[in-house]
Coordinates of C-alpha atoms in Angstrom, one line a residue:
M1 CA 53.7 14.0 -0.5
A2 CA 54.1 11.5 2.3
T3 CA 52.2 12.3 5.5
Q4 CA 54.1 12.2 8.8
Q5 CA 53.0 9.7 11.4
P6 CA 50.3 11.2 13.7
A7 CA 51.4 12.0 17.2
N8 CA 48.4 10.5 18.9
R9 CA 47.4 6.8 19.0
P10 CA 44.1 5.2 19.9
A11 CA 44.3 4.0 23.5
N12 CA 42.5 0.8 22.4
P13 CA 43.3 -0.3 18.8
R14 CA 40.6 -3.0 18.8
F15 CA 38.2 -2.1 16.0
S16 CA 37.2 -5.7 15.1
S17 CA 33.6 -6.3 14.0
G18 CA 33.4 -9.5 16.1
P19 CA 34.4 -10.4 18.6
C20 CA 34.2 -6.7 19.4
A21 CA 36.0 -4.5 21.9
K22 CA 35.2 -5.2 25.5
P23 CA 33.4 -2.3 27.5
P24 CA 36.0 0.4 28.4
T25 CA 35.9 -0.5 32.2
W26 CA 36.3 -4.2 31.7
N27 CA 39.0 -6.2 33.5
L28 CA 39.5 -9.8 34.5
E29 CA 38.5 -9.0 38.0
A30 CA 35.0 -8.3 36.7
L31 CA 34.6 -12.1 36.3
S32 CA 35.6 -13.0 39.8
G33 CA 32.0 -13.7 40.8
A34 CA 31.4 -16.3 38.0
A35 CA 29.8 -19.6 39.0
L36 CA 32.7 -21.7 38.0
G37 CA 32.8 -25.4 38.7
R38 CA 29.1 -25.3 39.5
S39 CA 26.2 -26.8 37.6
H40 CA 24.3 -24.3 35.5
R41 CA 21.2 -26.1 36.9
A42 CA 22.2 -25.3 40.5
A43 CA 20.4 -22.3 42.1
I44 CA 23.4 -20.0 41.5
G45 CA 23.6 -20.9 37.8
K46 CA 19.9 -20.5 37.3
D47 CA 19.8 -17.2 39.0
K48 CA 22.6 -15.9 36.8
L49 CA 21.1 -17.2 33.6
K50 CA 17.7 -15.6 34.5
A51 CA 19.5 -12.3 35.4
A52 CA 21.1 -12.4 31.9
I53 CA 17.6 -12.9 30.3
E54 CA 15.9 -10.3 32.3
G55 CA 18.7 -7.8 32.0
T56 CA 18.5 -8.2 28.2
R57 CA 14.8 -7.5 28.4
E58 CA 15.4 -4.4 30.6
V59 CA 18.2 -2.8 28.6
L60 CA 16.6 -3.4 25.2
G61 CA 13.0 -2.6 26.2
I62 CA 11.7 -6.0 25.1
P63 CA 8.0 -6.5 25.8
A64 CA 7.0 -8.6 28.9
D65 CA 5.1 -11.1 26.7
Y66 CA 8.1 -11.8 24.4
K67 CA 10.2 -14.9 25.3
I68 CA 14.0 -14.6 25.5
G69 CA 16.2 -17.6 25.4
I70 CA 20.0 -18.2 25.7
V71 CA 20.9 -20.7 23.0
P72 CA 24.1 -22.4 21.7
A73 CA 26.3 -21.5 18.7
S74 CA 26.1 -17.7 18.8
D75 CA 23.8 -15.8 16.5
T76 CA 24.2 -18.5 13.8
G77 CA 22.7 -21.1 16.2
A78 CA 19.8 -18.7 17.0
V79 CA 19.0 -18.0 13.4
E80 CA 19.2 -21.7 12.4
M81 CA 16.9 -22.7 15.3
A82 CA 14.4 -20.2 14.0
L83 CA 14.6 -21.2 10.3
W84 CA 14.4 -24.9 11.0
S85 CA 11.7 -24.7 13.6
L86 CA 9.3 -22.1 12.1
L87 CA 9.6 -22.0 8.2
G88 CA 7.5 -24.1 5.9
A89 CA 4.1 -23.2 7.2
R90 CA 3.6 -20.6 4.5
G91 CA 5.6 -18.9 1.7
V92 CA 9.0 -17.4 2.4
E93 CA 10.8 -14.3 1.3
M94 CA 14.5 -13.9 1.9
L95 CA 16.1 -10.4 1.8
A96 CA 19.9 -10.3 1.4
W97 CA 22.4 -7.6 0.7
E98 CA 25.6 -9.0 2.1
S99 CA 27.3 -12.3 3.0
F100 CA 25.4 -13.3 6.1
G101 CA 22.0 -12.6 4.6
S102 CA 23.1 -14.6 1.6
G103 CA 24.0 -17.4 3.9
W104 CA 20.5 -17.6 5.2
V105 CA 19.2 -17.7 1.6
T106 CA 21.5 -20.8 1.0
D107 CA 20.3 -22.5 4.1
V108 CA 16.6 -22.1 3.3
V109 CA 16.8 -22.9 -0.4
K110 CA 19.5 -25.6 -0.5
Q111 CA 19.2 -27.2 2.9
L112 CA 15.5 -26.8 3.8
K113 CA 14.8 -26.9 0.1
L114 CA 11.9 -24.4 0.4
D115 CA 10.8 -22.5 -2.7
A116 CA 11.6 -19.1 -1.3
V117 CA 11.7 -15.8 -3.0
A118 CA 15.1 -14.2 -2.7
K119 CA 15.3 -10.5 -3.0
T120 CA 18.9 -9.4 -3.1
A121 CA 20.9 -6.2 -3.6
E122 CA 24.6 -5.5 -4.2
Y123 CA 26.9 -4.5 -1.3
G124 CA 26.1 -0.9 -0.4
E125 CA 22.4 -1.0 -1.3
L126 CA 19.1 -2.5 0.1
P127 CA 16.6 -4.7 -1.7
D128 CA 13.2 -3.0 -2.6
L129 CA 11.6 -3.1 0.8
A130 CA 8.3 -1.8 -0.6
S131 CA 7.9 -4.9 -2.7
V132 CA 8.0 -7.4 0.2
D133 CA 4.9 -9.6 0.5
F134 CA 4.1 -10.0 4.2
T135 CA 1.5 -12.8 3.5
N136 CA 4.8 -14.7 3.6
D137 CA 7.3 -15.3 6.3
V138 CA 10.2 -12.7 5.8
V139 CA 13.8 -13.4 6.9
F140 CA 16.3 -10.5 6.9
T141 CA 19.3 -9.0 8.7
W142 CA 18.6 -5.6 10.4
N143 CA 22.2 -4.5 9.9
G144 CA 24.5 -6.0 7.2
T145 CA 27.7 -6.6 9.3
T146 CA 29.8 -7.1 6.2
S147 CA 28.3 -4.2 4.1
G148 CA 27.7 -1.5 6.7
V149 CA 24.1 -1.1 5.4
R150 CA 21.1 -1.3 7.7
V151 CA 17.3 -0.9 7.2
P152 CA 16.5 2.6 8.3
N153 CA 13.5 1.8 10.4
G154 CA 10.6 -0.7 10.7
D155 CA 8.1 1.5 8.8
W156 CA 8.2 -0.9 5.9
I157 CA 6.8 -3.8 8.0
P158 CA 3.0 -3.7 8.4
A159 CA 1.4 -4.2 11.8
D160 CA -1.3 -6.5 10.2
R161 CA 1.2 -8.8 8.5
E162 CA 0.1 -12.5 8.1
G163 CA 3.6 -14.0 8.0
L164 CA 6.3 -13.9 10.6
T165 CA 9.3 -11.5 10.5
I166 CA 12.6 -13.3 11.4
C167 CA 15.4 -10.8 12.0
D168 CA 19.1 -11.4 12.4
A169 CA 20.0 -8.4 14.6
T170 CA 23.4 -9.5 15.7
S171 CA 25.2 -6.2 15.0
A172 CA 22.2 -4.0 15.6
A173 CA 20.9 -5.0 19.1
F174 CA 22.2 -2.6 21.7
A175 CA 23.1 0.0 19.1
M176 CA 19.9 0.6 17.1
D177 CA 16.3 1.1 18.1
L178 CA 14.5 -2.1 17.2
P179 CA 10.8 -1.9 16.8
W180 CA 9.7 -5.0 18.8
D181 CA 6.1 -4.8 17.5
K182 CA 7.4 -5.3 14.0
L183 CA 9.7 -8.3 14.9
D184 CA 8.5 -11.8 15.6
V185 CA 11.8 -13.5 15.9
T186 CA 15.0 -11.6 16.8
T187 CA 18.5 -13.0 17.2
F188 CA 21.8 -11.7 18.2
S189 CA 25.1 -12.8 19.9
W190 CA 26.9 -11.4 22.9
Q191 CA 30.2 -10.9 21.0
K192 CA 28.9 -8.0 19.0
V193 CA 27.7 -4.6 20.3
L194 CA 28.4 -5.4 24.0
G195 CA 31.7 -7.1 23.4
G196 CA 30.8 -10.3 25.2
E197 CA 32.5 -13.6 24.8
A198 CA 31.6 -15.8 21.9
A199 CA 29.6 -19.0 21.5
H200 CA 26.2 -18.0 23.0
G201 CA 23.2 -16.6 21.2
I202 CA 20.0 -14.9 22.1
L203 CA 16.6 -16.0 20.6
I204 CA 13.7 -13.6 21.1
L205 CA 10.1 -14.8 20.2
S206 CA 7.0 -12.7 20.0
P207 CA 3.6 -14.2 21.0
R208 CA 2.9 -14.8 17.2
A209 CA 6.1 -16.8 16.9
V210 CA 5.2 -18.9 19.9
E211 CA 1.8 -19.5 18.4
R212 CA 3.5 -20.8 15.2
L213 CA 5.8 -23.1 17.2
E214 CA 2.9 -24.6 19.0
S215 CA 0.6 -25.1 16.0
Y216 CA 3.1 -26.2 13.3
T217 CA 5.4 -29.2 12.9
P218 CA 8.0 -28.9 10.2
A219 CA 8.2 -31.7 7.6
W220 CA 11.9 -32.3 8.3
P221 CA 13.5 -33.9 11.5
L222 CA 14.9 -31.5 14.0
P223 CA 18.1 -32.1 15.9
K224 CA 17.8 -31.9 19.6
I225 CA 19.7 -28.7 19.7
F226 CA 17.0 -27.1 17.5
R227 CA 14.0 -28.2 19.4
L228 CA 11.9 -25.5 21.0
T229 CA 8.7 -27.5 21.7
K230 CA 7.7 -30.8 23.3
G231 CA 4.3 -32.3 22.9
G232 CA 3.1 -29.3 20.9
K233 CA 4.0 -26.8 23.7
L234 CA 6.9 -24.4 24.1
I235 CA 9.7 -25.6 26.3
E236 CA 9.4 -22.8 28.8
G237 CA 12.6 -23.6 30.5
I238 CA 14.7 -22.5 27.6
F239 CA 13.3 -19.0 28.2
T240 CA 13.8 -18.9 32.0
G241 CA 17.5 -20.1 32.0
A242 CA 17.3 -23.9 31.5
T243 CA 19.5 -23.9 28.5
I244 CA 19.4 -26.7 25.9
N245 CA 23.1 -27.5 26.5
T246 CA 25.6 -26.5 29.0
P247 CA 26.5 -22.8 28.8
S248 CA 29.8 -21.2 29.8
M249 CA 29.2 -19.6 33.2
L250 CA 32.3 -17.5 32.6
A251 CA 30.7 -16.1 29.4
V252 CA 27.5 -15.5 31.3
E253 CA 29.3 -13.5 34.0
D254 CA 31.0 -11.5 31.3
Y255 CA 27.6 -10.7 29.7
L256 CA 26.2 -9.7 33.1
F257 CA 29.1 -7.2 33.5
A258 CA 28.4 -5.8 30.0
L259 CA 24.8 -5.3 30.8
D260 CA 25.7 -3.5 34.0
W261 CA 28.1 -1.3 32.0
A262 CA 25.3 -0.6 29.5
R263 CA 23.1 0.6 32.3
S264 CA 25.9 2.9 33.6
V265 CA 26.1 4.7 30.2
G266 CA 22.4 5.3 30.0
G267 CA 21.0 2.1 28.8
L268 CA 20.0 1.7 25.2
E269 CA 19.7 5.4 24.6
G270 CA 23.2 5.9 25.8
L271 CA 24.6 3.0 23.7
I272 CA 23.0 4.4 20.6
H273 CA 24.5 7.9 21.3
R274 CA 27.9 6.4 21.7
A275 CA 27.7 4.4 18.5
D276 CA 26.3 7.5 16.6
A277 CA 29.1 9.7 17.9
N278 CA 31.7 7.1 16.8
T279 CA 30.2 6.9 13.3
K280 CA 30.1 10.7 13.1
A281 CA 33.8 10.9 13.7
V282 CA 34.3 8.7 10.7
A283 CA 31.7 10.6 8.6
D284 CA 33.4 13.9 9.3
F285 CA 36.7 12.4 8.2
V286 CA 35.2 10.9 5.0
E287 CA 33.4 14.1 4.1
M288 CA 36.8 16.0 3.9
R289 CA 38.5 13.5 1.6
D290 CA 38.0 12.6 -2.0
W291 CA 39.8 9.3 -1.9
V292 CA 37.5 7.4 0.5
D293 CA 33.8 6.9 0.8
F294 CA 31.3 4.7 2.6
L295 CA 30.2 1.4 1.0
A296 CA 26.6 2.4 1.8
H297 CA 25.2 4.4 -1.0
D298 CA 22.4 6.1 1.0
P299 CA 23.2 8.0 4.2
A300 CA 19.9 6.9 5.7
T301 CA 21.0 3.3 5.6
L302 CA 24.5 3.8 7.0
S303 CA 25.3 1.5 9.8
N304 CA 26.4 3.0 13.1
T305 CA 28.3 -0.2 14.1
S306 CA 30.0 -2.0 11.2
V307 CA 31.2 1.0 9.3
C308 CA 32.5 0.0 5.8
L309 CA 34.7 2.2 3.7
K310 CA 35.9 1.9 0.1
F311 CA 38.9 3.6 -1.6
T312 CA 37.9 5.7 -4.6
D313 CA 41.3 7.1 -5.8
D314 CA 41.8 6.5 -9.5
R315 CA 45.5 5.7 -9.0
I316 CA 44.5 2.4 -7.3
T317 CA 44.4 -0.4 -9.9
D318 CA 44.2 -3.4 -7.5
G319 CA 41.7 -2.5 -4.8
A320 CA 42.0 -5.7 -2.9
T321 CA 45.8 -5.6 -2.6
F322 CA 45.8 -1.9 -1.7
A323 CA 43.1 -2.2 1.0
K324 CA 44.9 -5.2 2.6
A325 CA 48.2 -3.3 2.5
V326 CA 46.6 -0.3 4.3
A327 CA 45.0 -2.6 7.0
K328 CA 48.4 -4.4 7.4
R329 CA 50.2 -1.1 7.8
L330 CA 47.7 0.1 10.5
E331 CA 48.1 -3.2 12.4
A332 CA 51.9 -3.1 12.2
E333 CA 51.7 0.3 13.9
G334 CA 49.4 -1.1 16.6
V335 CA 46.8 1.6 15.9
A336 CA 44.0 -0.5 14.3
L337 CA 43.5 -4.3 14.6
D338 CA 41.2 -6.3 12.3
V339 CA 39.9 -3.5 10.1
G340 CA 40.1 -5.2 6.8
A341 CA 36.9 -5.7 4.9
Y342 CA 35.2 -9.1 5.3
R343 CA 36.5 -11.8 3.0
D344 CA 33.3 -11.8 0.8
A345 CA 32.8 -8.0 0.7
P346 CA 34.2 -5.5 -1.7
A347 CA 37.8 -4.3 -1.0
G348 CA 38.1 -1.7 1.7
L349 CA 38.1 -1.3 5.5
R350 CA 35.6 -2.0 8.2
I351 CA 35.8 -0.1 11.4
W352 CA 33.6 -1.2 14.4
C353 CA 31.9 1.9 15.9
G354 CA 29.6 0.2 18.5
G355 CA 29.2 1.6 21.9
T356 CA 32.0 -0.2 23.6
V357 CA 34.5 1.8 21.5
E358 CA 35.5 5.2 22.8
T359 CA 34.9 8.1 20.4
S360 CA 38.4 9.5 21.3
D361 CA 39.9 6.3 19.9
V362 CA 38.0 6.7 16.6
E363 CA 39.1 10.3 16.4
A364 CA 42.7 9.3 17.0
L365 CA 42.5 6.6 14.4
M366 CA 41.4 8.9 11.6
P367 CA 44.7 10.7 11.0
W368 CA 46.4 7.3 10.7
L369 CA 44.1 6.5 7.8
D370 CA 45.6 9.5 6.1
W371 CA 49.1 8.3 6.8
A372 CA 48.5 4.7 5.8
F373 CA 46.7 5.8 2.6
E374 CA 49.5 8.2 1.5
A375 CA 52.2 5.6 2.4
E376 CA 50.5 3.0 0.1
I377 CA 49.9 5.4 -2.7
A378 CA 53.6 6.4 -2.6
A379 CA 54.5 2.8 -2.9
L380 CA 52.5 2.2 -6.1

């Protein structure tokens, strides 16, 4: 029986997993104070870049002795800088359970040509974390953006590890409690949880990572855009606002607004609460239906940002076609934009539930999933 269209619609249909929804109070006027047409090396530019760095430290609770740098090319640039600058000093273990983690395996094995141990898992699962050898450097994503599966905590990482931990936290930072004492290198991009503008990344280094940089020289040449040291010493300017290349001061202003908004909702604790509430709205919906489930197999590993769903109805014979049709139908109605699964992921839907999304919008979307599913089933 076909379901009638729901009466309510999400006020904001933007559920993309990147770039993500802007903070609810955002408007163009928020960028009116941007240092446009000015050098980022002028006092006003330096002050804003430093404010972005220290605001990141404040909201995320990053230790005072950790270095925070603004780097080019979004999270990808930040991860690549870490891989090319730090790996090769000892063995490497790569953990991957979705497309972005798999991409880092490719870079390390095929581009850097390191004899790395790759521990992988299928979409929906995690590799065996208990088997990781921390005498090696360990590279992993905290949250699988394309699988909706995250590591549950940092308990599996020993405090007395010999190697470095290099963590891609791009869809986890500002939505999950990251244990900084367990992370030596952490990266993320502004475009994810805080809904910032794209193209800029954040690179966070622990004292152990700085020690590695200053005591180890990779065997391969480093492009200028990857260089973090000069004369065997860390280039401190990168971590005080003197960026490697010219940043967009408009994007910096946008990030400063997002940090202010984050403070207004209770900082990290408030952001986590908002993301958890959004995910619960989806979980309550899934629990009451037998045709949909989370891609994550273990509830303890369920992401509270990139929530991935799969269709489980036996009447569906072509999962990819069906899922695309549902996503297209939702977009045509203007109730959910960009909610199709990532191109390399199993067929399904991916609903961003980070803190910039209002829970009322997630709740309003859920009946539309019923409607779109029933409409496509009827069309089979």
